[in-house]
Each structure stands twice: as structure tokens, then as C-alpha cells.
mmCIF file of C-alpha atoms and ligand atoms in Angstrom:
data_model
loop_
_atom_site.group_PDB
_atom_site.id
_atom_site.type_symbol
_atom_site.label_atom_id
_atom_site.label_comp_id
_atom_site.label_asym_id
_atom_site.label_seq_id
_atom_site.Cartn_x
_atom_site.Cartn_y
_atom_site.Cartn_z
ATOM 1 C CA MET A 1 22.473 3.757 5.791
ATOM 2 C CA SER A 2 22.438 0.070 6.517
ATOM 3 C CA ALA A 3 19.904 -0.874 9.145
ATOM 4 C CA LYS A 4 20.816 -4.573 9.071
ATOM 5 C CA ASN A 5 20.982 -6.233 12.467
ATOM 6 C CA ALA A 6 23.799 -8.453 13.775
ATOM 7 C CA ASP A 7 22.426 -11.439 11.798
ATOM 8 C CA GLY A 8 22.629 -9.404 8.583
ATOM 9 C CA GLU A 9 18.843 -9.210 8.379
ATOM 10 C CA LYS A 10 16.935 -6.060 7.612
ATOM 11 C CA PRO A 11 14.789 -4.897 10.529
ATOM 12 C CA PRO A 12 11.014 -4.737 9.990
ATOM 13 C CA LEU A 13 9.311 -1.424 9.187
ATOM 14 C CA ARG A 14 5.556 -0.879 9.192
ATOM 15 C CA ILE A 15 4.638 1.883 6.735
ATOM 16 C CA LEU A 16 1.255 3.507 7.290
ATOM 17 C CA LEU A 17 0.247 4.984 3.967
ATOM 18 C CA CYS A 18 -2.132 7.900 4.431
ATOM 19 C CA ALA A 19 -5.137 8.083 2.117
ATOM 20 C CA PRO A 20 -6.184 10.248 0.508
ATOM 21 C CA ARG A 21 -2.775 11.674 -0.425
ATOM 22 C CA GLY A 22 -1.162 13.262 -3.449
ATOM 23 C CA PHE A 23 -2.880 14.761 -6.467
ATOM 24 C CA CYS A 24 -6.141 16.642 -5.967
ATOM 25 C CA ALA A 25 -8.692 17.396 -8.683
ATOM 26 C CA GLY A 26 -7.323 20.920 -9.251
ATOM 27 C CA VAL A 27 -3.789 19.650 -9.812
ATOM 28 C CA VAL A 28 -4.940 16.861 -12.153
ATOM 29 C CA ARG A 29 -6.862 19.430 -14.190
ATOM 30 C CA ALA A 30 -3.927 21.854 -14.378
ATOM 31 C CA ILE A 31 -1.450 19.180 -15.502
ATOM 32 C CA ASP A 32 -3.978 17.749 -17.979
ATOM 33 C CA ALA A 33 -4.486 21.276 -19.336
ATOM 34 C CA VAL A 34 -0.790 21.630 -20.187
ATOM 35 C CA GLU A 35 -0.605 18.135 -21.684
ATOM 36 C CA ARG A 36 -3.779 18.646 -23.706
ATOM 37 C CA ALA A 37 -2.557 22.051 -24.949
ATOM 38 C CA LEU A 38 0.719 20.449 -26.073
ATOM 39 C CA GLU A 39 -1.208 17.723 -27.926
ATOM 40 C CA LYS A 40 -3.656 20.129 -29.489
ATOM 41 C CA TYR A 41 -1.373 23.043 -30.391
ATOM 42 C CA GLY A 42 2.125 21.530 -30.301
ATOM 43 C CA ALA A 43 5.159 22.957 -28.499
ATOM 44 C CA PRO A 44 5.948 25.405 -27.151
ATOM 45 C CA VAL A 45 3.150 26.064 -24.700
ATOM 46 C CA TYR A 46 3.920 28.830 -22.204
ATOM 47 C CA VAL A 47 2.970 28.327 -18.557
ATOM 48 C CA ARG A 48 2.930 31.235 -16.146
ATOM 49 C CA HIS A 49 4.489 30.100 -12.842
ATOM 50 C CA GLU A 50 5.058 26.411 -11.978
ATOM 51 C CA ILE A 51 1.754 24.863 -13.069
ATOM 52 C CA VAL A 52 1.735 23.101 -9.680
ATOM 53 C CA HIS A 53 4.414 23.233 -6.990
ATOM 54 C CA ASN A 54 6.329 20.103 -7.905
ATOM 55 C CA LYS A 55 9.702 19.966 -9.663
ATOM 56 C CA TYR A 56 9.177 16.444 -10.993
ATOM 57 C CA VAL A 57 5.918 17.469 -12.669
ATOM 58 C CA VAL A 58 7.382 20.716 -13.988
ATOM 59 C CA GLU A 59 10.450 18.967 -15.421
ATOM 60 C CA SER A 60 8.397 16.280 -17.142
ATOM 61 C CA LEU A 61 6.160 18.931 -18.763
ATOM 62 C CA ARG A 62 9.246 20.941 -19.726
ATOM 63 C CA ARG A 63 10.615 17.903 -21.544
ATOM 64 C CA LYS A 64 7.351 17.698 -23.508
ATOM 65 C CA GLY A 65 7.626 21.325 -24.630
ATOM 66 C CA ALA A 66 6.165 23.501 -21.868
ATOM 67 C CA VAL A 67 8.077 26.739 -21.239
ATOM 68 C CA PHE A 68 7.685 28.035 -17.700
ATOM 69 C CA VAL A 69 7.822 31.793 -17.131
ATOM 70 C CA GLU A 70 7.214 33.909 -14.063
ATOM 71 C CA ASP A 71 5.769 36.862 -15.964
ATOM 72 C CA LEU A 72 3.933 37.528 -19.184
ATOM 73 C CA ASP A 73 6.856 39.843 -20.148
ATOM 74 C CA GLU A 74 8.813 36.667 -20.877
ATOM 75 C CA VAL A 75 6.220 35.462 -23.417
ATOM 76 C CA PRO A 76 6.878 36.741 -26.946
ATOM 77 C CA ASN A 77 4.016 38.219 -28.961
ATOM 78 C CA CYS A 78 2.774 35.055 -30.664
ATOM 79 C CA ASP A 79 -0.228 32.785 -31.036
ATOM 80 C CA ARG A 80 1.099 30.108 -28.663
ATOM 81 C CA PRO A 81 -1.095 29.177 -25.669
ATOM 82 C CA VAL A 82 -0.219 30.765 -22.312
ATOM 83 C CA ILE A 83 -1.574 28.786 -19.365
ATOM 84 C CA PHE A 84 -2.155 30.302 -15.929
ATOM 85 C CA SER A 85 -1.311 27.978 -13.037
ATOM 86 C CA ALA A 86 -3.706 26.215 -10.627
ATOM 87 C CA HIS A 87 -2.966 28.829 -7.933
ATOM 88 C CA GLY A 88 -4.800 31.605 -9.773
ATOM 89 C CA VAL A 89 -3.600 35.002 -10.932
ATOM 90 C CA PRO A 90 -4.351 38.646 -10.153
ATOM 91 C CA LYS A 91 -6.830 40.266 -12.560
ATOM 92 C CA THR A 92 -4.040 42.297 -14.136
ATOM 93 C CA VAL A 93 -2.608 39.115 -15.691
ATOM 94 C CA PRO A 94 -5.567 38.155 -17.949
ATOM 95 C CA GLN A 95 -6.038 41.866 -18.665
ATOM 96 C CA GLU A 96 -2.436 42.130 -19.863
ATOM 97 C CA ALA A 97 -2.828 38.927 -21.912
ATOM 98 C CA GLU A 98 -5.902 40.398 -23.569
ATOM 99 C CA ARG A 99 -4.171 43.716 -24.252
ATOM 100 C CA ARG A 100 -1.358 41.804 -25.990
ATOM 101 C CA ASN A 101 -3.804 39.533 -27.774
ATOM 102 C CA LEU A 102 -2.190 36.421 -26.241
ATOM 103 C CA PHE A 103 -3.980 33.072 -26.318
ATOM 104 C CA ALA A 104 -4.618 32.694 -22.576
ATOM 105 C CA ILE A 105 -5.909 29.504 -20.973
ATOM 106 C CA ASP A 106 -6.812 29.725 -17.316
ATOM 107 C CA ALA A 107 -6.014 26.554 -15.314
ATOM 108 C CA THR A 108 -6.865 28.180 -11.976
ATOM 109 C CA CYS A 109 -8.459 25.545 -9.750
ATOM 110 C CA PRO A 110 -12.241 26.109 -9.667
ATOM 111 C CA LEU A 111 -12.067 26.073 -5.850
ATOM 112 C CA VAL A 112 -9.662 29.024 -5.966
ATOM 113 C CA THR A 113 -11.896 30.794 -8.485
ATOM 114 C CA LYS A 114 -14.763 30.305 -6.021
ATOM 115 C CA VAL A 115 -12.768 32.265 -3.394
ATOM 116 C CA HIS A 116 -12.086 35.014 -5.960
ATOM 117 C CA ARG A 117 -15.824 35.279 -6.585
ATOM 118 C CA GLU A 118 -16.623 35.421 -2.864
ATOM 119 C CA ALA A 119 -14.151 38.298 -2.460
ATOM 120 C CA MET A 120 -15.704 40.176 -5.364
ATOM 121 C CA VAL A 121 -19.240 39.721 -3.997
ATOM 122 C CA HIS A 122 -18.128 41.070 -0.596
ATOM 123 C CA ALA A 123 -16.511 44.074 -2.280
ATOM 124 C CA LYS A 124 -19.686 44.752 -4.283
ATOM 125 C CA ARG A 125 -21.643 44.767 -1.042
ATOM 126 C CA GLY A 126 -19.275 47.370 0.395
ATOM 127 C CA ARG A 127 -17.533 45.047 2.862
ATOM 128 C CA GLU A 128 -13.920 45.360 3.932
ATOM 129 C CA ILE A 129 -12.294 41.993 3.214
ATOM 130 C CA LEU A 130 -9.816 40.051 5.322
ATOM 131 C CA LEU A 131 -7.919 37.255 3.587
ATOM 132 C CA ILE A 132 -6.581 34.586 5.936
ATOM 133 C CA GLY A 133 -3.486 33.306 4.156
ATOM 134 C CA HIS A 134 0.278 33.393 3.737
ATOM 135 C CA ALA A 135 2.037 36.468 2.350
ATOM 136 C CA GLY A 136 3.812 35.903 -0.939
ATOM 137 C CA HIS A 137 2.050 32.643 -1.869
ATOM 138 C CA PRO A 138 0.818 32.838 -5.486
ATOM 139 C CA GLU A 139 -2.741 31.987 -4.424
ATOM 140 C CA THR A 140 -2.760 34.862 -1.926
ATOM 141 C CA ILE A 141 -1.345 37.240 -4.534
ATOM 142 C CA GLY A 142 -4.007 36.064 -6.991
ATOM 143 C CA THR A 143 -6.894 36.461 -4.543
ATOM 144 C CA MET A 144 -5.762 39.892 -3.348
ATOM 145 C CA GLY A 145 -5.297 40.859 -6.980
ATOM 146 C CA GLN A 146 -8.983 40.357 -7.799
ATOM 147 C CA LEU A 147 -9.658 43.742 -6.234
ATOM 148 C CA PRO A 148 -7.890 47.102 -6.225
ATOM 149 C CA ALA A 149 -4.875 47.510 -3.924
ATOM 150 C CA GLY A 150 -5.961 48.104 -0.329
ATOM 151 C CA ALA A 151 -9.369 46.401 -0.680
ATOM 152 C CA VAL A 152 -8.136 43.163 0.919
ATOM 153 C CA THR A 153 -6.136 42.949 4.159
ATOM 154 C CA LEU A 154 -4.013 39.884 4.751
ATOM 155 C CA ILE A 155 -4.350 38.088 8.098
ATOM 156 C CA GLU A 156 -1.465 35.650 8.491
ATOM 157 C CA THR A 157 -1.665 34.725 12.154
ATOM 158 C CA ALA A 158 -4.002 34.591 15.141
ATOM 159 C CA GLU A 159 -2.062 37.600 16.409
ATOM 160 C CA ASP A 160 -2.998 39.565 13.256
ATOM 161 C CA ALA A 161 -6.651 38.655 13.924
ATOM 162 C CA ARG A 162 -6.347 40.034 17.466
ATOM 163 C CA LYS A 163 -4.824 43.302 16.258
ATOM 164 C CA ILE A 164 -6.719 44.172 13.089
ATOM 165 C CA LYS A 165 -8.604 47.473 13.258
ATOM 166 C CA PRO A 166 -11.215 47.486 10.505
ATOM 167 C CA ARG A 167 -12.667 50.728 9.195
ATOM 168 C CA ASP A 168 -16.212 49.615 10.045
ATOM 169 C CA PRO A 169 -16.586 46.362 12.029
ATOM 170 C CA SER A 170 -20.218 46.047 10.919
ATOM 171 C CA GLN A 171 -19.121 45.828 7.263
ATOM 172 C CA LEU A 172 -16.506 43.122 7.448
ATOM 173 C CA ALA A 173 -15.992 39.817 5.608
ATOM 174 C CA TYR A 174 -13.313 37.161 5.418
ATOM 175 C CA VAL A 175 -12.140 34.623 2.879
ATOM 176 C CA THR A 176 -9.278 32.126 3.229
ATOM 177 C CA GLN A 177 -6.508 30.538 1.203
ATOM 178 C CA THR A 178 -7.528 27.001 0.209
ATOM 179 C CA THR A 179 -4.453 25.179 1.541
ATOM 180 C CA LEU A 180 -4.207 26.338 5.150
ATOM 181 C CA SER A 181 -4.034 24.370 8.369
ATOM 182 C CA VAL A 182 -7.626 23.540 9.290
ATOM 183 C CA ASP A 183 -6.906 23.962 13.019
ATOM 184 C CA ASP A 184 -4.975 27.246 12.761
ATOM 185 C CA THR A 185 -7.644 28.712 10.530
ATOM 186 C CA ALA A 186 -10.413 27.666 12.917
ATOM 187 C CA GLU A 187 -8.580 29.541 15.684
ATOM 188 C CA THR A 188 -8.109 32.665 13.563
ATOM 189 C CA VAL A 189 -11.749 32.623 12.461
ATOM 190 C CA SER A 190 -12.981 32.188 16.017
ATOM 191 C CA ILE A 191 -10.941 35.225 17.143
ATOM 192 C CA LEU A 192 -12.388 37.278 14.300
ATOM 193 C CA ARG A 193 -15.938 36.108 15.081
ATOM 194 C CA GLU A 194 -15.535 36.917 18.726
ATOM 195 C CA ARG A 195 -14.183 40.402 18.011
ATOM 196 C CA PHE A 196 -16.549 41.147 15.118
ATOM 197 C CA PRO A 197 -19.770 39.141 15.609
ATOM 198 C CA SER A 198 -21.310 40.386 12.359
ATOM 199 C CA ILE A 199 -18.338 39.382 10.194
ATOM 200 C CA VAL A 200 -19.476 37.530 7.057
ATOM 201 C CA GLY A 201 -17.620 34.429 5.847
ATOM 202 C CA PRO A 202 -18.084 31.180 3.974
ATOM 203 C CA HIS A 203 -20.387 28.518 5.507
ATOM 204 C CA LYS A 204 -17.326 26.438 6.351
ATOM 205 C CA GLU A 205 -13.978 28.016 5.573
ATOM 206 C CA ASP A 206 -12.532 28.134 2.062
ATOM 207 C CA ILE A 207 -10.005 25.403 2.815
ATOM 208 C CA CYS A 208 -10.612 22.860 0.073
ATOM 209 C CA TYR A 209 -11.719 19.236 0.434
ATOM 210 C CA ALA A 210 -8.270 17.948 -0.612
ATOM 211 C CA THR A 211 -6.409 19.951 2.029
ATOM 212 C CA THR A 212 -8.871 18.881 4.729
ATOM 213 C CA ASN A 213 -8.851 15.186 3.797
ATOM 214 C CA ARG A 214 -5.032 14.988 3.608
ATOM 215 C CA GLN A 215 -4.665 16.676 7.001
ATOM 216 C CA ASP A 216 -7.279 14.337 8.545
ATOM 217 C CA ALA A 217 -5.414 11.275 7.237
ATOM 218 C CA VAL A 218 -2.152 12.532 8.777
ATOM 219 C CA LYS A 219 -3.931 13.157 12.094
ATOM 220 C CA ARG A 220 -5.058 9.536 12.104
ATOM 221 C CA ALA A 221 -1.657 8.064 11.220
ATOM 222 C CA ALA A 222 0.743 10.358 13.123
ATOM 223 C CA PRO A 223 0.029 9.158 16.682
ATOM 224 C CA GLN A 224 0.681 5.557 15.575
ATOM 225 C CA VAL A 225 4.137 5.998 14.015
ATOM 226 C CA ASP A 226 7.716 6.825 15.025
ATOM 227 C CA ALA A 227 8.251 9.141 12.074
ATOM 228 C CA MET A 228 6.405 10.716 9.177
ATOM 229 C CA ILE A 229 7.478 11.642 5.666
ATOM 230 C CA VAL A 230 5.530 14.125 3.565
ATOM 231 C CA VAL A 231 6.389 14.018 -0.124
ATOM 232 C CA GLY A 232 6.157 17.548 -1.425
ATOM 233 C CA ALA A 233 7.956 20.737 -2.335
ATOM 234 C CA PRO A 234 9.162 23.329 0.173
ATOM 235 C CA ASN A 235 7.065 25.986 -1.619
ATOM 236 C CA SER A 236 3.912 23.832 -1.530
ATOM 237 C CA SER A 237 1.617 25.306 1.113
ATOM 238 C CA ASN A 238 -0.501 22.193 1.603
ATOM 239 C CA SER A 239 2.614 19.970 1.930
ATOM 240 C CA LEU A 240 4.127 22.260 4.580
ATOM 241 C CA ARG A 241 0.860 22.119 6.500
ATOM 242 C CA LEU A 242 0.869 18.294 6.402
ATOM 243 C CA ARG A 243 4.242 18.240 8.103
ATOM 244 C CA GLU A 244 3.014 20.679 10.775
ATOM 245 C CA VAL A 245 -0.078 18.540 11.338
ATOM 246 C CA ALA A 246 2.115 15.445 11.796
ATOM 247 C CA GLN A 247 4.251 17.231 14.380
ATOM 248 C CA ARG A 248 1.264 18.568 16.278
ATOM 249 C CA SER A 249 -0.424 15.171 16.219
ATOM 250 C CA GLY A 250 2.373 13.638 18.212
ATOM 251 C CA CYS A 251 4.861 12.432 15.627
ATOM 252 C CA ARG A 252 8.296 13.219 17.033
ATOM 253 C CA THR A 253 10.211 12.956 13.737
ATOM 254 C CA SER A 254 8.976 14.276 10.424
ATOM 255 C CA ALA A 255 10.405 15.514 7.154
ATOM 256 C CA LEU A 256 9.230 17.099 3.934
ATOM 257 C CA VAL A 257 11.128 15.526 1.039
ATOM 258 C CA GLN A 258 10.889 16.007 -2.700
ATOM 259 C CA ARG A 259 12.638 12.771 -3.715
ATOM 260 C CA ALA A 260 14.052 9.666 -2.020
ATOM 261 C CA ALA A 261 17.525 11.174 -2.441
ATOM 262 C CA ASP A 262 16.531 13.919 0.047
ATOM 263 C CA ILE A 263 15.942 11.485 2.921
ATOM 264 C CA ASP A 264 18.326 12.102 5.801
ATOM 265 C CA TRP A 265 18.930 8.501 6.822
ATOM 266 C CA SER A 266 20.400 9.444 10.165
ATOM 267 C CA THR A 267 16.923 10.700 11.087
ATOM 268 C CA PHE A 268 15.130 7.638 9.791
ATOM 269 C CA ALA A 269 17.430 4.959 11.206
ATOM 270 C CA ASN A 270 16.144 2.655 13.934
ATOM 271 C CA ILE A 271 12.460 3.326 13.467
ATOM 272 C CA GLU A 272 9.797 0.637 13.594
ATOM 273 C CA SER A 273 6.949 2.507 11.947
ATOM 274 C CA LEU A 274 6.679 5.285 9.374
ATOM 275 C CA GLY A 275 3.728 7.387 8.233
ATOM 276 C CA LEU A 276 3.838 8.387 4.576
ATOM 277 C CA THR A 277 1.761 10.955 2.735
ATOM 278 C CA ALA A 278 2.079 13.343 -0.190
ATOM 279 C CA GLY A 279 0.969 16.913 -0.774
ATOM 280 C CA ALA A 280 -1.677 17.684 -3.386
ATOM 281 C CA SER A 281 0.914 18.425 -6.071
ATOM 282 C CA ALA A 282 3.121 15.337 -5.556
ATOM 283 C CA PRO A 283 2.676 12.409 -7.962
ATOM 284 C CA GLU A 284 2.237 8.858 -6.673
ATOM 285 C CA VAL A 285 5.407 7.710 -8.441
ATOM 286 C CA LEU A 286 7.386 9.699 -5.858
ATOM 287 C CA VAL A 287 5.579 7.941 -3.000
ATOM 288 C CA ASP A 288 6.545 4.602 -4.564
ATOM 289 C CA GLU A 289 10.128 5.835 -4.829
ATOM 290 C CA ILE A 290 10.194 6.546 -1.079
ATOM 291 C CA ILE A 291 8.789 3.102 -0.247
ATOM 292 C CA ASP A 292 11.417 1.497 -2.501
ATOM 293 C CA ALA A 293 14.179 3.473 -0.749
ATOM 294 C CA PHE A 294 13.005 2.255 2.672
ATOM 295 C CA ALA A 295 12.757 -1.293 1.314
ATOM 296 C CA LEU A 296 16.517 -1.224 0.658
ATOM 297 C CA ASN A 297 17.106 -0.725 4.364
ATOM 298 C CA TYR A 298 14.107 -2.349 6.029
ATOM 299 C CA ARG A 299 11.787 -5.315 5.628
ATOM 300 C CA VAL A 300 8.798 -3.180 4.736
ATOM 301 C CA SER A 301 5.120 -3.927 5.193
ATOM 302 C CA VAL A 302 2.608 -1.370 3.956
ATOM 303 C CA GLU A 303 -0.806 -0.682 5.503
ATOM 304 C CA ASN A 304 -3.363 1.899 4.398
ATOM 305 C CA VAL A 305 -4.840 4.454 6.763
ATOM 306 C CA SER A 306 -7.862 5.323 4.706
ATOM 307 C CA GLY A 307 -10.163 8.321 4.916
ATOM 308 C CA PRO A 308 -13.023 9.365 2.653
ATOM 309 C CA ALA A 309 -12.837 8.359 -1.008
ATOM 310 C CA GLU A 310 -12.440 11.346 -3.323
ATOM 311 C CA ASP A 311 -14.374 11.438 -6.564
ATOM 312 C CA ILE A 312 -14.138 15.134 -7.420
ATOM 313 C CA PHE A 313 -13.374 15.900 -11.035
ATOM 314 C CA PHE A 314 -13.037 19.260 -12.767
ATOM 315 C CA PRO A 315 -13.445 19.484 -16.533
ATOM 316 C CA LEU A 316 -10.607 21.008 -18.562
ATOM 317 C CA PRO A 317 -10.599 24.731 -19.318
ATOM 318 C CA ARG A 318 -13.140 25.474 -22.053
ATOM 319 C CA GLN A 319 -10.645 25.914 -24.926
ATOM 320 C CA LEU A 320 -9.166 22.456 -24.327
ATOM 321 C CA ARG A 321 -12.309 20.371 -24.190
ATOM 322 C CA ASP A 322 -12.906 17.989 -27.077
ATOM 323 C CA ASP A 323 -16.096 19.806 -28.019
ATOM 324 C CA ALA A 324 -14.393 23.248 -28.011
ATOM 325 C CA GLY A 325 -14.441 25.234 -31.241
ATOM 326 C CA GLU A 326 -11.113 26.395 -32.609
HETATM 327 S S1 SF4 B 1 -5.316 21.927 -3.196
HETATM 328 FE FE1 SF4 B 1 -7.529 22.314 -3.324
HETATM 329 S S2 SF4 B 1 -7.716 24.405 -4.097
HETATM 330 FE FE2 SF4 B 1 -5.596 23.750 -4.484
HETATM 331 S S3 SF4 B 1 -5.653 22.923 -6.557
HETATM 332 FE FE3 SF4 B 1 -6.057 21.207 -5.178
HETATM 333 S S4 SF4 B 1 -8.319 21.085 -5.041
HETATM 334 FE FE4 SF4 B 1 -7.785 23.092 -5.872
#
């Protein structure tokens, strides 16, 4: 694309950079866990599932010696570390690792582990559990897998919430995936609360601070721009939600892109303003790459649309801390 005008000058483009954006504390911890394991134990380090949903991150860890597998079957019997991804795993996975005497390191985000614990407490108290989430997402599989098959029912849509027929409505609880749309989840929860007034759930929902803050920033920027770009992977739940939020907040053009090379310039020609954000697993270097790509075609000025500062930090998994015994 060349957006130059008749005088050969690039047209101006105001980029509104959403903040916070990009890496959350759970993603930082998971990536640090793989890097620290590589430093401490050398390569290879096995990682079950993409440590976070971002190709750039996965490829850079692969170059350093991480070997990504989808199942423990692909890990040979050895003393190499096997790291579980930030999304969490069903209970059968650590059980299988223990049975095979593998050196397992759990990089599940503590905010996902918190949801696992909530589900287990509900089950202990004899409650039927509804999980508001997306079928097939690793986090959903991990949360459902904390309890025996059939103990957790997945609620994907408001329609599911309207139709669900619990065994005993007085013994009902819900938990949620951490990366959902705040607005959709509020609707689903309100349907459940209206139908089952005694349903037990978290004080807020289980949607994490990072998901909420990134969606709020997009809500602020979207009405002010002609188009919005979300940097993130198509299998990243929180990135997909950011694009939906942009659309619903009045942004007529939006795209989820992994790299600058993915930008469809016919869509982003002749705009005067652009919102830019990144999902929780997308590194800042990719945001810079997008700005640089627009700067080739436009005279870019960048403004921040800032929300709350984030200072959440999760310590590394126990085995990887400096004070950990061998
Ligand atoms: S998006 Fe939220 S729950 Fe998921 S890894 Fe990041 S902080 Fe944890």
C-alpha cells in the first residue's frame, strides 16, 4: 500500500495505544519459567502445549531449547523438566507425570489455579458446577478436568444459561474461564441468577484483572478511532475478545493480527486514526512492529489511552526459585 497523497506526502495517522495491553503477570511467569528451566537444567526442556498462545514467543523459546508437545506421551522417560502451560491442565496430567516419575513443573497461572480450587470446594460441598467458558479451550479442559467427568457442565452462551436443567437448583454453583468477555459473562451470570437465585459464585466473576483491564482500555479507545488492530493469535481467547469488544464499542473496522505481515492494507487504507492493543500473550515487540509498518505508509503520531497501572507479579514455580533445593 502507498497512502501518499498527490504531493507525495504521507497522510497523518493518529494511533491510540491502549494501556494496559500485552503481557499479563501469568504469561510473564510462564515464559520466565521456561527460560529459567533452560538456564538451570539446560536443553531440552519439554513444554506441554504452547506455553502461551503466541507463535513468536513459542518460536523464540524453541530456538533456546524448549520442545513443545501436546501430550505427555511425546515426552520420553527421562529426567528433563516438563512444564505445564499457563492455561492449566486436567488432574490426569500431573497424575500421569507422577506415575512416570517425570520432573513436572506447573506454570499454570495462579488465577487459573484459583478457579480450579473454587470448583473443587463447590464439589466438596455437593454442588453441581456450571463452568462459563468456551468448549475446547485448554483452560476449560483443565478446569473441567479437576473433577470427574460429568461433575462440571459447560455453559458457552446466554442461550445455554436459559436452557440448563440442573439436577437440584438449590445446590448449584458457577465458575468462569478467566479470559471471557466481561459483558457477555455478566449477561450469562444474570440469567443464571435470575433462574436460580441461590446459585453460588465468585464475589465478582473469575475473569482476571488483565482481561478486564485490556477490555476496558479498548472500550475507551474504540469509539474514538476509525479502525482497531489487536495483536494476538487466533487461538488466544483474550485476544479474540478484545476484537469483539472493539466492534461492539463502535469501531467499524478491526482485525486480529499476529505480525505486521498479516495486515490487510486494503482494510487499513485511508484511515485517520487507529486503535492498537495486544492480547495478554503478545509481546510488546510485535506492537512496535505494527507501529513501524504503519509509519511506512502514514505520518504517525502515537497517543496513550491509559487505564489502571498493573503491578501484579507472580513468583516462579517453586522448583525454579533461586532459593529452591535441588
Ligand atoms: S490472562 Fe489472566 S488468567 Fe490468563 S495467564 Fe494472564 S493473568 Fe493469568
